[in-house]
Amino acid sequence: MTAAPTGLHALAQGVILSPFTRLRRLLEGIEPGISPPIEMMVGEPREVMPSFVPDRMVEARETLAKYPPIRTSEELRKTIGAWIERRYGITGSIDALRHVHPLNGSREGLFFAILPAVGRKVVEGRPVVLLPNPMYHAYLGATYAANCEPVFLDATAETGFLPDLDELEKQPEILARTVAFYLCSPANPQGAVASPDYIRKALALARQYNFMLFFDECYSEIYTQEPPIGGLQVAAGTPEGFKNIIVFNSLSKRSNLPGLRSGFAAGDADFLEIFAEIRNLTAPQMPGVVQHASVAVWSEEQHVAVIRQAYRAKFDVCDELLKGKFGYKRPAGGFFLWLDMSHLGGSVPATVTLWKRCGVKVVPGAYLAQPNARGVNPAEQYIRVALVHDVATIREALQRIVAVEA
């Protein structure tokens, strides 16, 4: 009897599926119970993008006639470096030509970064990658592509929806084999924000055991009250500076530009030097028109404030309609709801029920997580709801959800 494929083989054979492929198959052939249906599963921002972006791309049209540099223009790197310093109050800490590497969106970087992470540390046995559970599935894809062993760290209500670092610290045999630790703050899907002490402890573990801390800050500019603390903000205050940490961010959520495919990795200069060379061999360059437009977008904050206010208005509706229901608590950051659907049998049955009875499409939390070492999926009872529509549509969708009884 042939064993079921795992890891790299499962990835290559299509056995490991994206949450959205699984969702499509789950609801295939089922008609929505109410029309028009409302789709709230994909974290694709639908606010208005900055109006000046098309004009900036046209200004740089001549760049389409030549290959763009893999490390992008000095102007873009310096602009991103200046934004990091302004945003996190670490003026004078960034050498943009060493500490910043622009990307075709943060997902590309989150995937490719695993390659130098594996190569920089020799371990006994199979290399380990630490993953928050639930997670953004690009982390898992990278883990399997590099033929590493995933270790899932449950991020539940009991742990503040972030991995429990105190428990992790008790596993030196795992940490000794760890080559990378993916963290996300604000967390996708739960919206939890890591404190300075939390980041400091994660970074201390990375340095003690010489692995890379990959800090995904894609939702850093969408928050309810206080701007989230950044990984580089904490690292800049340590004697080692940016050693062992890389942060990832993009214009997708901050500026409603998911189709521009513009982001960056920033931090450990030695790591980024190797990372840049790996990308030079294997990855596409960021088009010159995108580079030019990105300079303008990272330099302008007014549109970001408008977008942030739009999300606050959406969460005001959530506060009104969801108070005392589904374990709802207004998240500190991001634009997702993480709702407990135990009364409908858990995440997968609830997703089917909501589509059949009220025409609202969401993502089962179980599809965003993996069974832990005990065989338990920590997101089994939850659904993720993306607040990407206008306020009126969100109000309609939530009213439909609330009306569905067990």
mmCIF file of C-alpha atoms in Angstrom, residues 10 13 79 122-123 138 157 167 203 210 231 235 237 261 296 337 352 359 368-369 383 389:
data_model
loop_
_atom_site.group_PDB
_atom_site.id
_atom_site.type_symbol
_atom_site.label_atom_id
_atom_site.label_comp_id
_atom_site.label_asym_id
_atom_site.label_seq_id
_atom_site.Cartn_x
_atom_site.Cartn_y
_atom_site.Cartn_z
ATOM 1 C CA ALA A 10 1.936 16.669 -1.166
ATOM 2 C CA GLN A 13 0.913 16.727 -6.246
ATOM 3 C CA THR A 79 11.489 56.135 0.020
ATOM 4 C CA VAL A 122 22.902 23.670 9.683
ATOM 5 C CA VAL A 123 20.727 21.491 11.932
ATOM 6 C CA ALA A 138 1.856 31.181 2.086
ATOM 7 C CA ALA A 157 -8.346 33.002 22.731
ATOM 8 C CA GLU A 167 5.462 27.230 25.998
ATOM 9 C CA LEU A 203 13.427 38.141 18.697
ATOM 10 C CA ASN A 210 20.008 31.559 15.439
ATOM 11 C CA GLY A 231 9.255 44.502 14.519
ATOM 12 C CA ALA A 235 14.777 45.593 17.066
ATOM 13 C CA GLY A 237 16.336 49.475 20.363
ATOM 14 C CA ARG A 261 1.905 43.871 -6.421
ATOM 15 C CA ALA A 296 4.558 58.235 -4.781
ATOM 16 C CA LEU A 337 -13.980 39.219 11.958
ATOM 17 C CA VAL A 352 -22.540 25.830 4.339
ATOM 18 C CA GLY A 359 -26.401 33.955 0.892
ATOM 19 C CA LEU A 368 -6.995 28.456 7.730
ATOM 20 C CA ALA A 369 -5.398 26.186 10.325
ATOM 21 C CA ILE A 383 -15.319 31.592 10.537
ATOM 22 C CA HIS A 389 -17.481 45.896 1.277
#
